mmCIF file of C-alpha atoms and ligand atoms in Angstrom:
data_model
loop_
_atom_site.group_PDB
_atom_site.id
_atom_site.type_symbol
_atom_site.label_atom_id
_atom_site.label_comp_id
_atom_site.label_asym_id
_atom_site.label_seq_id
_atom_site.Cartn_x
_atom_site.Cartn_y
_atom_site.Cartn_z
ATOM 1 C CA MET S 694 0.000 0.000 0.000
ATOM 2 C CA ASN S 695 1.388 3.392 -0.933
ATOM 3 C CA ARG S 696 1.409 6.430 1.296
ATOM 4 C CA ILE S 697 -1.867 7.757 -0.080
ATOM 5 C CA GLY S 698 -3.447 4.329 0.415
ATOM 6 C CA ILE S 699 -2.399 4.198 4.076
ATOM 7 C CA TYR S 700 -3.579 7.749 4.622
ATOM 8 C CA SER S 701 -6.982 6.927 3.075
ATOM 9 C CA LEU S 702 -7.296 3.887 5.343
ATOM 10 C CA ILE S 703 -6.581 5.987 8.433
ATOM 11 C CA VAL S 704 -9.162 8.572 7.350
ATOM 12 C CA LEU S 705 -11.731 5.837 6.749
ATOM 13 C CA LEU S 706 -11.032 4.235 10.130
ATOM 14 C CA SER S 707 -11.334 7.518 12.022
ATOM 15 C CA LEU S 708 -14.526 8.379 10.144
ATOM 16 C CA ALA S 709 -15.941 4.976 11.104
ATOM 17 C CA LEU S 710 -15.103 5.625 14.764
ATOM 18 C CA SER S 711 -16.477 9.158 14.884
ATOM 19 C CA SER S 712 -19.660 8.300 13.030
ATOM 20 C CA ASN S 713 -20.334 5.368 15.396
ATOM 21 C CA ALA S 714 -24.060 5.797 15.891
ATOM 22 C CA THR S 715 -23.929 5.063 19.614
ATOM 23 C CA ALA S 716 -21.256 7.660 20.376
ATOM 24 C CA ALA S 717 -23.793 10.416 21.024
ATOM 25 C CA VAL S 718 -26.438 8.175 22.581
ATOM 26 C CA LYS S 719 -27.292 8.428 26.254
ATOM 27 C CA ALA S 720 -29.661 6.243 28.257
ATOM 28 C CA VAL S 721 -31.099 8.132 31.248
ATOM 29 C CA LYS S 722 -32.771 5.954 33.887
ATOM 30 C CA PHE S 723 -35.334 7.271 36.370
ATOM 31 C CA GLY S 724 -37.150 5.476 39.192
ATOM 32 C CA LYS S 725 -40.147 7.569 38.235
ATOM 33 C CA LEU S 726 -40.589 9.960 35.319
ATOM 34 C CA TRP S 727 -43.421 12.479 35.029
ATOM 35 C CA ASP S 728 -43.356 13.193 31.306
ATOM 36 C CA GLY S 729 -45.714 16.187 31.455
ATOM 37 C CA HIS S 730 -48.898 14.094 31.489
ATOM 38 C CA GLN S 731 -48.302 10.792 33.266
ATOM 39 C CA VAL S 732 -45.886 8.882 35.489
ATOM 40 C CA ILE S 733 -43.700 6.131 34.040
ATOM 41 C CA THR S 734 -42.033 3.782 36.541
ATOM 42 C CA ASN S 735 -38.485 2.559 35.832
ATOM 43 C CA ALA S 736 -38.299 4.859 32.838
ATOM 44 C CA VAL S 737 -35.473 4.679 30.341
ATOM 45 C CA VAL S 738 -35.055 7.781 28.192
ATOM 46 C CA ILE S 739 -32.859 7.317 25.142
ATOM 47 C CA VAL S 740 -31.273 10.565 24.027
ATOM 48 C CA GLU S 741 -29.513 10.951 20.709
ATOM 49 C CA ASN S 742 -27.616 14.182 20.208
ATOM 50 C CA ASP S 743 -30.015 16.960 21.325
ATOM 51 C CA LYS S 744 -33.303 15.037 20.982
ATOM 52 C CA ILE S 745 -35.202 12.328 22.822
ATOM 53 C CA GLN S 746 -35.422 9.142 20.788
ATOM 54 C CA SER S 747 -37.637 7.012 23.024
ATOM 55 C CA VAL S 748 -39.197 6.840 26.487
ATOM 56 C CA THR S 749 -40.116 3.408 27.803
ATOM 57 C CA ALA S 750 -40.706 1.544 31.053
ATOM 58 C CA ASN S 751 -37.932 -0.996 31.710
ATOM 59 C CA GLY S 752 -36.611 -0.233 28.216
ATOM 60 C CA LYS S 753 -33.458 -1.721 26.714
ATOM 61 C CA VAL S 754 -30.234 0.277 26.649
ATOM 62 C CA PRO S 755 -28.651 0.269 23.183
ATOM 63 C CA ALA S 756 -25.138 -1.185 23.013
ATOM 64 C CA GLY S 757 -22.503 1.506 23.487
ATOM 65 C CA ALA S 758 -24.881 4.065 24.991
ATOM 66 C CA GLU S 759 -23.684 6.083 27.958
ATOM 67 C CA VAL S 760 -25.868 5.116 30.929
ATOM 68 C CA ILE S 761 -26.860 7.863 33.355
ATOM 69 C CA ASP S 762 -28.371 6.223 36.391
ATOM 70 C CA LEU S 763 -30.820 8.582 38.107
ATOM 71 C CA ARG S 764 -33.065 5.872 39.529
ATOM 72 C CA ARG S 765 -33.125 7.489 42.971
ATOM 73 C CA TYR S 766 -34.661 10.648 41.457
ATOM 74 C CA THR S 767 -37.866 11.674 39.715
ATOM 75 C CA GLY S 768 -37.514 12.937 36.177
ATOM 76 C CA ILE S 769 -39.581 15.855 34.883
ATOM 77 C CA PRO S 770 -39.449 17.969 31.704
ATOM 78 C CA GLY S 771 -37.047 20.917 31.704
ATOM 79 C CA MET S 772 -39.103 23.770 33.117
ATOM 80 C CA ILE S 773 -40.130 26.992 31.391
ATOM 81 C CA ASP S 774 -40.294 30.390 33.105
ATOM 82 C CA SER S 775 -42.680 32.560 31.080
ATOM 83 C CA HIS S 776 -41.575 35.957 32.376
ATOM 84 C CA THR S 777 -37.981 36.903 33.198
ATOM 85 C CA HIS S 778 -35.411 39.681 32.837
ATOM 86 C CA VAL S 779 -32.215 37.735 32.281
ATOM 87 C CA THR S 780 -30.152 40.793 31.324
ATOM 88 C CA TYR S 781 -30.810 42.486 34.699
ATOM 89 C CA TYR S 782 -27.499 41.516 36.266
ATOM 90 C CA TRP S 783 -26.122 42.370 39.717
ATOM 91 C CA ASN S 784 -23.133 40.770 41.430
ATOM 92 C CA GLY S 785 -24.545 41.147 44.936
ATOM 93 C CA ALA S 786 -21.683 43.275 46.282
ATOM 94 C CA PRO S 787 -22.613 44.494 49.800
ATOM 95 C CA GLY S 788 -23.657 48.117 49.959
ATOM 96 C CA THR S 789 -24.465 48.332 46.241
ATOM 97 C CA ASN S 790 -27.973 48.658 44.835
ATOM 98 C CA PRO S 791 -28.910 46.665 41.698
ATOM 99 C CA ARG S 792 -30.772 49.681 40.330
ATOM 100 C CA ARG S 793 -27.832 52.096 40.761
ATOM 101 C CA GLN S 794 -25.142 50.280 38.811
ATOM 102 C CA GLY S 795 -24.506 52.885 36.138
ATOM 103 C CA ARG S 796 -24.274 52.342 32.398
ATOM 104 C CA ARG S 797 -22.710 49.270 30.825
ATOM 105 C CA HIS S 798 -21.814 48.466 27.259
ATOM 106 C CA VAL S 799 -24.303 45.941 25.916
ATOM 107 C CA ALA S 800 -21.509 43.394 25.352
ATOM 108 C CA VAL S 801 -20.597 43.608 29.040
ATOM 109 C CA THR S 802 -24.233 43.011 29.956
ATOM 110 C CA VAL S 803 -24.424 39.982 27.664
ATOM 111 C CA PHE S 804 -21.291 38.496 29.220
ATOM 112 C CA LEU S 805 -22.284 39.122 32.834
ATOM 113 C CA ALA S 806 -25.879 37.968 32.367
ATOM 114 C CA GLN S 807 -24.687 34.415 31.678
ATOM 115 C CA GLU S 808 -24.648 34.084 35.467
ATOM 116 C CA ASN S 809 -28.426 34.649 35.634
ATOM 117 C CA GLY S 810 -28.933 32.017 32.956
ATOM 118 C CA LYS S 811 -26.813 29.513 34.883
ATOM 119 C CA LYS S 812 -28.823 30.122 38.053
ATOM 120 C CA ALA S 813 -32.017 29.462 36.108
ATOM 121 C CA LEU S 814 -30.546 26.192 34.806
ATOM 122 C CA GLU S 815 -29.641 25.196 38.376
ATOM 123 C CA ALA S 816 -33.290 25.766 39.288
ATOM 124 C CA GLY S 817 -34.294 23.285 36.582
ATOM 125 C CA VAL S 818 -35.382 25.987 34.143
ATOM 126 C CA THR S 819 -34.199 25.234 30.607
ATOM 127 C CA THR S 820 -36.328 27.831 28.783
ATOM 128 C CA LEU S 821 -37.058 31.494 29.514
ATOM 129 C CA ARG S 822 -39.398 33.921 27.865
ATOM 130 C CA ASP S 823 -37.560 37.172 28.498
ATOM 131 C CA LEU S 824 -39.562 40.391 28.384
ATOM 132 C CA ASN S 825 -37.609 43.629 28.045
ATOM 133 C CA ALA S 826 -33.925 44.210 27.443
ATOM 134 C CA ALA S 827 -31.976 47.195 26.170
ATOM 135 C CA GLY S 828 -29.624 47.285 23.207
ATOM 136 C CA GLY S 829 -30.437 43.807 21.895
ATOM 137 C CA ALA S 830 -28.669 42.066 24.806
ATOM 138 C CA ASP S 831 -31.426 39.427 24.984
ATOM 139 C CA ILE S 832 -31.268 38.765 21.234
ATOM 140 C CA ALA S 833 -27.475 38.346 21.414
ATOM 141 C CA MET S 834 -27.766 35.915 24.338
ATOM 142 C CA ARG S 835 -30.476 33.915 22.581
ATOM 143 C CA ASP S 836 -28.321 33.530 19.482
ATOM 144 C CA LEU S 837 -25.071 32.752 21.357
ATOM 145 C CA ILE S 838 -26.878 30.085 23.409
ATOM 146 C CA ASN S 839 -28.464 28.562 20.307
ATOM 147 C CA MET S 840 -25.021 28.481 18.636
ATOM 148 C CA GLY S 841 -23.616 26.600 21.612
ATOM 149 C CA ALA S 842 -21.150 29.419 22.302
ATOM 150 C CA MET S 843 -22.779 30.288 25.644
ATOM 151 C CA VAL S 844 -24.305 27.984 28.254
ATOM 152 C CA GLY S 845 -27.796 29.053 29.243
ATOM 153 C CA PRO S 846 -31.499 28.362 28.946
ATOM 154 C CA ARG S 847 -33.265 28.581 25.584
ATOM 155 C CA LEU S 848 -34.473 32.152 25.213
ATOM 156 C CA PHE S 849 -37.572 33.584 23.582
ATOM 157 C CA VAL S 850 -37.124 37.327 23.740
ATOM 158 C CA SER S 851 -38.950 40.608 23.218
ATOM 159 C CA GLY S 852 -36.137 43.117 22.815
ATOM 160 C CA ALA S 853 -37.041 46.490 24.317
ATOM 161 C CA GLY S 854 -40.592 46.772 25.659
ATOM 162 C CA ILE S 855 -42.865 49.405 24.098
ATOM 163 C CA GLN S 856 -43.783 52.218 26.522
ATOM 164 C CA GLY S 857 -46.722 54.640 26.496
ATOM 165 C CA PHE S 858 -46.827 57.383 23.860
ATOM 166 C CA ALA S 859 -48.833 60.128 25.543
ATOM 167 C CA ASN S 860 -47.137 63.490 26.172
ATOM 168 C CA ARG S 861 -44.029 62.485 24.270
ATOM 169 C CA PRO S 862 -42.583 65.404 22.333
ATOM 170 C CA GLY S 863 -42.808 65.031 18.565
ATOM 171 C CA ILE S 864 -45.437 62.254 18.597
ATOM 172 C CA THR S 865 -48.781 63.422 17.243
ATOM 173 C CA ASP S 866 -50.279 60.214 15.817
ATOM 174 C CA THR S 867 -49.804 57.725 18.641
ATOM 175 C CA VAL S 868 -51.430 54.822 16.770
ATOM 176 C CA ALA S 869 -49.046 55.287 13.823
ATOM 177 C CA GLU S 870 -46.194 55.486 16.321
ATOM 178 C CA ALA S 871 -47.352 52.230 17.942
ATOM 179 C CA VAL S 872 -47.282 50.494 14.551
ATOM 180 C CA LYS S 873 -43.837 51.930 13.782
ATOM 181 C CA GLN S 874 -42.365 50.817 17.095
ATOM 182 C CA THR S 875 -43.858 47.330 16.791
ATOM 183 C CA LYS S 876 -42.254 46.900 13.371
ATOM 184 C CA ALA S 877 -38.944 48.150 14.771
ATOM 185 C CA VAL S 878 -39.020 45.593 17.598
ATOM 186 C CA ILE S 879 -39.707 42.780 15.132
ATOM 187 C CA ASP S 880 -37.032 44.050 12.728
ATOM 188 C CA SER S 881 -34.513 44.029 15.589
ATOM 189 C CA GLY S 882 -34.847 40.239 15.729
ATOM 190 C CA ALA S 883 -37.227 39.867 18.680
ATOM 191 C CA ASP S 884 -39.511 36.835 18.922
ATOM 192 C CA TRP S 885 -42.187 38.570 21.008
ATOM 193 C CA VAL S 886 -43.462 42.131 21.378
ATOM 194 C CA LYS S 887 -43.689 43.375 24.990
ATOM 195 C CA VAL S 888 -45.916 46.325 25.863
ATOM 196 C CA PHE S 889 -45.861 48.223 29.143
ATOM 197 C CA GLY S 890 -49.594 48.940 29.262
ATOM 198 C CA SER S 891 -49.552 50.513 32.714
ATOM 199 C CA THR S 892 -47.287 51.980 35.358
ATOM 200 C CA GLY S 893 -45.948 49.606 37.989
ATOM 201 C CA GLY S 894 -42.684 47.808 38.663
ATOM 202 C CA PHE S 895 -40.265 47.352 41.584
ATOM 203 C CA ASP S 896 -41.782 49.271 44.538
ATOM 204 C CA ASN S 897 -44.262 51.106 42.308
ATOM 205 C CA VAL S 898 -47.617 49.275 42.313
ATOM 206 C CA THR S 899 -49.793 52.068 40.882
ATOM 207 C CA GLY S 900 -51.043 50.333 37.730
ATOM 208 C CA ASN S 901 -52.297 53.376 35.818
ATOM 209 C CA GLN S 902 -52.972 52.634 32.153
ATOM 210 C CA THR S 903 -50.331 54.136 29.828
ATOM 211 C CA VAL S 904 -51.198 52.628 26.426
ATOM 212 C CA SER S 905 -54.706 53.123 25.036
ATOM 213 C CA TYR S 906 -56.966 50.432 23.590
ATOM 214 C CA GLU S 907 -56.446 51.819 20.048
ATOM 215 C CA GLU S 908 -52.656 51.732 20.480
ATOM 216 C CA MET S 909 -52.732 48.206 21.922
ATOM 217 C CA LYS S 910 -54.958 47.036 19.062
ATOM 218 C CA ALA S 911 -52.552 48.526 16.497
ATOM 219 C CA ILE S 912 -49.591 46.784 18.165
ATOM 220 C CA VAL S 913 -51.381 43.420 18.365
ATOM 221 C CA ASP S 914 -52.616 43.581 14.754
ATOM 222 C CA THR S 915 -49.193 44.611 13.432
ATOM 223 C CA ALA S 916 -47.390 41.870 15.365
ATOM 224 C CA HIS S 917 -49.900 39.170 14.427
ATOM 225 C CA ALA S 918 -49.738 40.153 10.751
ATOM 226 C CA ALA S 919 -45.978 39.559 10.947
ATOM 227 C CA GLY S 920 -46.414 36.218 12.730
ATOM 228 C CA HIS S 921 -45.323 37.445 16.174
ATOM 229 C CA LYS S 922 -47.065 37.371 19.540
ATOM 230 C CA VAL S 923 -47.668 40.110 22.084
ATOM 231 C CA ALA S 924 -47.271 40.196 25.885
ATOM 232 C CA ILE S 925 -48.958 43.105 27.645
ATOM 233 C CA HIS S 926 -47.930 44.240 31.105
ATOM 234 C CA SER S 927 -50.663 45.790 33.203
ATOM 235 C CA TYR S 928 -50.522 46.110 36.975
ATOM 236 C CA GLY S 929 -54.042 47.525 37.108
ATOM 237 C CA PRO S 930 -57.466 46.486 35.751
ATOM 238 C CA ALA S 931 -57.991 49.192 33.078
ATOM 239 C CA GLY S 932 -54.907 48.261 31.053
ATOM 240 C CA ALA S 933 -55.752 44.582 31.514
ATOM 241 C CA ARG S 934 -59.302 45.064 30.209
ATOM 242 C CA ASP S 935 -58.032 46.819 27.079
ATOM 243 C CA ALA S 936 -55.212 44.308 26.584
ATOM 244 C CA ILE S 937 -57.771 41.493 26.589
ATOM 245 C CA ARG S 938 -60.115 43.429 24.296
ATOM 246 C CA ALA S 939 -57.213 44.102 21.921
ATOM 247 C CA GLY S 940 -56.454 40.365 21.783
ATOM 248 C CA CYS S 941 -52.977 40.134 23.278
ATOM 249 C CA ASP S 942 -51.468 36.646 23.569
ATOM 250 C CA THR S 943 -50.372 36.846 27.194
ATOM 251 C CA LEU S 944 -51.372 39.180 29.993
ATOM 252 C CA GLU S 945 -48.740 39.923 32.643
ATOM 253 C CA HIS S 946 -49.335 40.759 36.354
ATOM 254 C CA ALA S 947 -52.894 42.177 36.163
ATOM 255 C CA THR S 948 -54.631 42.707 39.490
ATOM 256 C CA ASP S 949 -58.270 43.598 40.300
ATOM 257 C CA MET S 950 -59.681 42.364 36.968
ATOM 258 C CA ASP S 951 -63.476 42.320 36.912
ATOM 259 C CA ASP S 952 -65.486 39.193 36.089
ATOM 260 C CA GLU S 953 -66.235 40.381 32.551
ATOM 261 C CA THR S 954 -62.528 40.837 31.719
ATOM 262 C CA ILE S 955 -61.680 37.441 33.176
ATOM 263 C CA ALA S 956 -64.513 35.814 31.215
ATOM 264 C CA GLU S 957 -63.278 37.396 27.966
ATOM 265 C CA MET S 958 -59.703 36.269 28.747
ATOM 266 C CA VAL S 959 -60.957 32.699 29.226
ATOM 267 C CA ARG S 960 -63.110 32.840 26.085
ATOM 268 C CA LYS S 961 -60.227 34.136 23.949
ATOM 269 C CA LYS S 962 -57.798 31.611 25.523
ATOM 270 C CA ILE S 963 -55.391 34.397 26.439
ATOM 271 C CA TRP S 964 -52.639 33.207 28.774
ATOM 272 C CA TYR S 965 -52.465 34.849 32.198
ATOM 273 C CA VAL S 966 -49.052 35.219 33.867
ATOM 274 C CA PRO S 967 -49.898 36.707 37.288
ATOM 275 C CA THR S 968 -46.307 36.854 38.684
ATOM 276 C CA ILE S 969 -47.526 36.837 42.287
ATOM 277 C CA ASP S 970 -44.250 35.806 43.866
ATOM 278 C CA HIS S 971 -42.113 38.558 42.390
ATOM 279 C CA ASN S 972 -43.567 41.106 44.777
ATOM 280 C CA GLN S 973 -42.873 38.719 47.666
ATOM 281 C CA TYR S 974 -39.269 38.696 46.437
ATOM 282 C CA TYR S 975 -39.308 42.521 46.547
ATOM 283 C CA VAL S 976 -40.661 42.491 50.098
ATOM 284 C CA GLU S 977 -37.833 40.164 51.147
ATOM 285 C CA ASN S 978 -35.193 42.359 49.482
ATOM 286 C CA ALA S 979 -36.799 45.764 50.184
ATOM 287 C CA ASP S 980 -34.473 46.903 52.968
ATOM 288 C CA ASP S 981 -31.098 45.243 52.416
ATOM 289 C CA VAL S 982 -30.916 45.162 48.615
ATOM 290 C CA TYR S 983 -33.235 47.725 47.019
ATOM 291 C CA LYS S 984 -33.461 50.188 49.928
ATOM 292 C CA PHE S 985 -37.068 50.989 49.050
ATOM 293 C CA PRO S 986 -38.591 54.025 50.812
ATOM 294 C CA PRO S 987 -40.763 53.674 53.932
ATOM 295 C CA GLY S 988 -44.198 52.245 53.143
ATOM 296 C CA ALA S 989 -43.029 50.239 50.136
ATOM 297 C CA LYS S 990 -43.317 46.882 51.868
ATOM 298 C CA GLU S 991 -46.886 47.670 52.963
ATOM 299 C CA ASN S 992 -47.836 48.637 49.390
ATOM 300 C CA LEU S 993 -46.247 45.496 47.984
ATOM 301 C CA THR S 994 -47.935 43.277 50.567
ATOM 302 C CA ASP S 995 -51.312 44.811 49.768
ATOM 303 C CA TYR S 996 -50.669 44.302 46.050
ATOM 304 C CA ILE S 997 -49.707 40.647 46.600
ATOM 305 C CA GLN S 998 -53.039 39.983 48.308
ATOM 306 C CA ARG S 999 -55.006 41.544 45.425
ATOM 307 C CA ASN S 1000 -52.833 39.788 42.833
ATOM 308 C CA TYR S 1001 -53.403 36.451 44.567
ATOM 309 C CA ALA S 1002 -57.162 37.028 44.860
ATOM 310 C CA THR S 1003 -57.402 37.947 41.166
ATOM 311 C CA ALA S 1004 -55.354 34.921 40.119
ATOM 312 C CA LYS S 1005 -57.537 32.649 42.255
ATOM 313 C CA LYS S 1006 -60.686 34.080 40.695
ATOM 314 C CA ALA S 1007 -59.227 33.654 37.209
ATOM 315 C CA PHE S 1008 -58.205 30.057 37.888
ATOM 316 C CA GLN S 1009 -61.700 29.241 39.146
ATOM 317 C CA ALA S 1010 -63.119 30.815 35.982
ATOM 318 C CA GLY S 1011 -60.972 28.507 33.839
ATOM 319 C CA ALA S 1012 -58.108 30.828 32.871
ATOM 320 C CA ARG S 1013 -54.985 29.258 31.400
ATOM 321 C CA MET S 1014 -52.179 30.328 33.726
ATOM 322 C CA LEU S 1015 -48.398 30.151 33.497
ATOM 323 C CA VAL S 1016 -45.482 30.454 35.893
ATOM 324 C CA GLY S 1017 -43.674 33.733 35.433
ATOM 325 C CA SER S 1018 -41.141 34.633 38.098
ATOM 326 C CA ASP S 1019 -40.454 38.138 36.748
ATOM 327 C CA ALA S 1020 -36.925 37.351 37.981
ATOM 328 C CA VAL S 1021 -34.447 40.227 38.108
ATOM 329 C CA TYR S 1022 -30.934 40.493 39.667
ATOM 330 C CA ASN S 1023 -30.694 38.132 42.677
ATOM 331 C CA GLY S 1024 -34.120 36.660 41.874
ATOM 332 C CA PHE S 1025 -32.561 34.137 39.480
ATOM 333 C CA GLY S 1026 -32.636 30.691 41.037
ATOM 334 C CA LEU S 1027 -35.975 31.407 42.729
ATOM 335 C CA ASN S 1028 -37.748 31.003 39.379
ATOM 336 C CA MET S 1029 -40.253 28.340 40.397
ATOM 337 C CA ARG S 1030 -41.439 29.799 43.724
ATOM 338 C CA GLU S 1031 -44.614 30.940 41.923
ATOM 339 C CA LEU S 1032 -45.751 27.289 42.029
ATOM 340 C CA THR S 1033 -46.344 27.607 45.785
ATOM 341 C CA TRP S 1034 -48.959 30.303 45.100
ATOM 342 C CA PHE S 1035 -50.563 28.277 42.313
ATOM 343 C CA VAL S 1036 -51.064 25.276 44.602
ATOM 344 C CA LYS S 1037 -52.314 27.554 47.369
ATOM 345 C CA LEU S 1038 -54.963 29.068 45.065
ATOM 346 C CA GLY S 1039 -56.352 25.647 44.217
ATOM 347 C CA MET S 1040 -54.286 23.850 41.557
ATOM 348 C CA THR S 1041 -53.288 20.255 42.101
ATOM 349 C CA ASN S 1042 -49.530 19.679 42.128
ATOM 350 C CA GLU S 1043 -49.791 18.241 38.618
ATOM 351 C CA GLN S 1044 -51.794 21.208 37.314
ATOM 352 C CA ALA S 1045 -49.164 23.516 38.798
ATOM 353 C CA LEU S 1046 -46.318 21.547 37.173
ATOM 354 C CA GLN S 1047 -48.059 21.891 33.824
ATOM 355 C CA THR S 1048 -48.011 25.700 34.155
ATOM 356 C CA ALA S 1049 -44.204 25.399 33.950
ATOM 357 C CA THR S 1050 -43.961 22.689 31.280
ATOM 358 C CA VAL S 1051 -46.585 21.649 28.729
ATOM 359 C CA LEU S 1052 -48.676 24.835 28.905
ATOM 360 C CA PRO S 1053 -45.899 27.406 28.369
ATOM 361 C CA ALA S 1054 -44.568 25.220 25.556
ATOM 362 C CA GLU S 1055 -47.964 25.720 23.886
ATOM 363 C CA MET S 1056 -47.854 29.463 24.628
ATOM 364 C CA LEU S 1057 -44.485 29.630 22.849
ATOM 365 C CA GLY S 1058 -45.801 27.606 19.899
ATOM 366 C CA MET S 1059 -43.263 24.891 20.818
ATOM 367 C CA GLU S 1060 -45.713 22.214 21.993
ATOM 368 C CA ASN S 1061 -44.140 19.649 19.685
ATOM 369 C CA SER S 1062 -40.578 20.142 20.890
ATOM 370 C CA LEU S 1063 -40.552 21.571 24.442
ATOM 371 C CA GLY S 1064 -42.297 20.940 27.767
ATOM 372 C CA SER S 1065 -42.587 17.142 27.643
ATOM 373 C CA VAL S 1066 -40.250 14.167 27.905
ATOM 374 C CA ALA S 1067 -41.293 12.378 24.736
ATOM 375 C CA PRO S 1068 -39.852 11.134 21.427
ATOM 376 C CA CYS S 1069 -38.685 13.869 19.005
ATOM 377 C CA TYR S 1070 -38.705 16.525 21.763
ATOM 378 C CA PHE S 1071 -35.569 18.377 22.788
ATOM 379 C CA ALA S 1072 -33.789 16.432 25.522
ATOM 380 C CA ASP S 1073 -34.515 19.005 28.228
ATOM 381 C CA ILE S 1074 -34.869 16.873 31.360
ATOM 382 C CA VAL S 1075 -34.579 17.570 35.092
ATOM 383 C CA ALA S 1076 -34.012 15.198 38.009
ATOM 384 C CA VAL S 1077 -35.510 16.169 41.364
ATOM 385 C CA GLU S 1078 -35.208 14.472 44.728
ATOM 386 C CA GLY S 1079 -38.662 13.405 45.912
ATOM 387 C CA ASN S 1080 -42.117 13.215 44.389
ATOM 388 C CA PRO S 1081 -43.273 16.511 42.844
ATOM 389 C CA LEU S 1082 -46.809 15.174 42.378
ATOM 390 C CA ALA S 1083 -47.078 14.819 46.165
ATOM 391 C CA ASP S 1084 -45.163 17.994 47.070
ATOM 392 C CA VAL S 1085 -44.510 20.745 44.533
ATOM 393 C CA GLN S 1086 -41.722 22.160 46.753
ATOM 394 C CA VAL S 1087 -39.516 19.407 45.360
ATOM 395 C CA VAL S 1088 -39.181 21.179 42.004
ATOM 396 C CA ILE S 1089 -38.578 24.525 43.713
ATOM 397 C CA LYS S 1090 -35.838 23.379 46.095
ATOM 398 C CA ASP S 1091 -34.567 19.917 45.230
ATOM 399 C CA VAL S 1092 -33.323 20.032 41.636
ATOM 400 C CA ARG S 1093 -30.261 17.751 41.405
ATOM 401 C CA TRP S 1094 -29.465 17.336 37.717
ATOM 402 C CA VAL S 1095 -30.364 19.117 34.495
ATOM 403 C CA MET S 1096 -29.948 18.131 30.876
ATOM 404 C CA LYS S 1097 -30.539 20.689 28.150
ATOM 405 C CA GLY S 1098 -30.518 19.661 24.514
ATOM 406 C CA GLY S 1099 -28.846 16.358 25.411
ATOM 407 C CA ALA S 1100 -25.975 17.967 27.362
ATOM 408 C CA VAL S 1101 -25.731 17.688 31.148
ATOM 409 C CA VAL S 1102 -25.571 21.307 32.348
ATOM 410 C CA VAL S 1103 -26.117 20.783 36.111
ATOM 411 C CA ASP S 1104 -25.033 17.746 38.120
ATOM 412 C CA LYS S 1105 -25.339 17.783 41.907
ATOM 413 C CA THR S 1106 -25.925 14.042 42.187
ATOM 414 C CA HIS S 1107 -22.489 13.487 43.750
ATOM 415 C CA ALA S 1108 -22.667 16.430 46.143
ATOM 416 C CA THR S 1109 -22.746 15.649 49.857
ATOM 417 C CA PRO S 1110 -26.293 16.319 51.067
ATOM 418 C CA ALA S 1111 -26.593 19.305 53.378
ATOM 419 C CA ARG S 1112 -27.282 18.371 57.014
HETATM 420 ZN ZN1 ZN Y 982 -41.297 41.856 34.130
#
């Protein structure tokens, strides 16, 4: 054999080794697996590259597959947080305030915000819908993560949220302006359009409507015509009523909605993301982190009660609800605490789990690839210690292992348990 012949043989041999079909195959074993709909005992999940190939009880492991033995844990689908702010980064330095950090170049924000994404992954959250970021930081993170250049949850992003138009110098036709800004958001590469339809945020719980029905309608129609969906933020009932009338796809926060608005939301199958827990997070961080003024905690506590009561009423009326943490700064990692409220207001543990898995997958239009552990879905799988169908706290506090797109991104299975 000449030199070229030997070289060709070596190339062929190495190709044969690298294209070995089992090289990228993993067999993940769970004592119990809740796949999004039902429990499978002694489940074997076969993962090939980034997708799930099969899910079976007592299934066979293909020869050469890497076996990941998680039989002491319960498997669940990678969870989805439907309302976050991943680019709101703060390093937690004592004496500093997350809201007084000064300006940063967008590239610095993108780099630093990886930390928030990692904390979400550690909480078992493999997908975020992120609603408001400056300078395209969210779009850059989404693309870097999808390229595999950055480790983080899958992102569905809105770019910069659209604010109210009234009393803005130079704007005479506010409906035309709403259309223009919606097109600009979509042109920037955003998946969703976010609208701030009322005041309210951080310690401000006022909820005064800031975008009119006509403006909301123009935004929704423009986005839908371009194949994009709209999330409308309203802390108060007036903005919520008009958001529902205008036909938004998801309604964020919304307290004190009347029965008629709730009924229309149910009839139109508009998703409701009440974000009850995020104000509890603000209460807990009011003094030491945010240094809110006197009275803020009382206002937030009052708002939480109204938010909870509205969410309970909506659930009883048949509203389709989703977990949204509204996580900012040191709120990442607490992403699933909202589930505690959902169970408290009357959901079964399984119904609550679906608000973070199969239902948000449908909201995102990804019901055939996210939110379930099933063949042809992305291999986004979480192992928790305990039985989440008996106690939802398990998915909030006891996440031990996370796979995203077939890659293990969190593994605490060997860690010494805390005593
Ligand atoms: Zn938010």
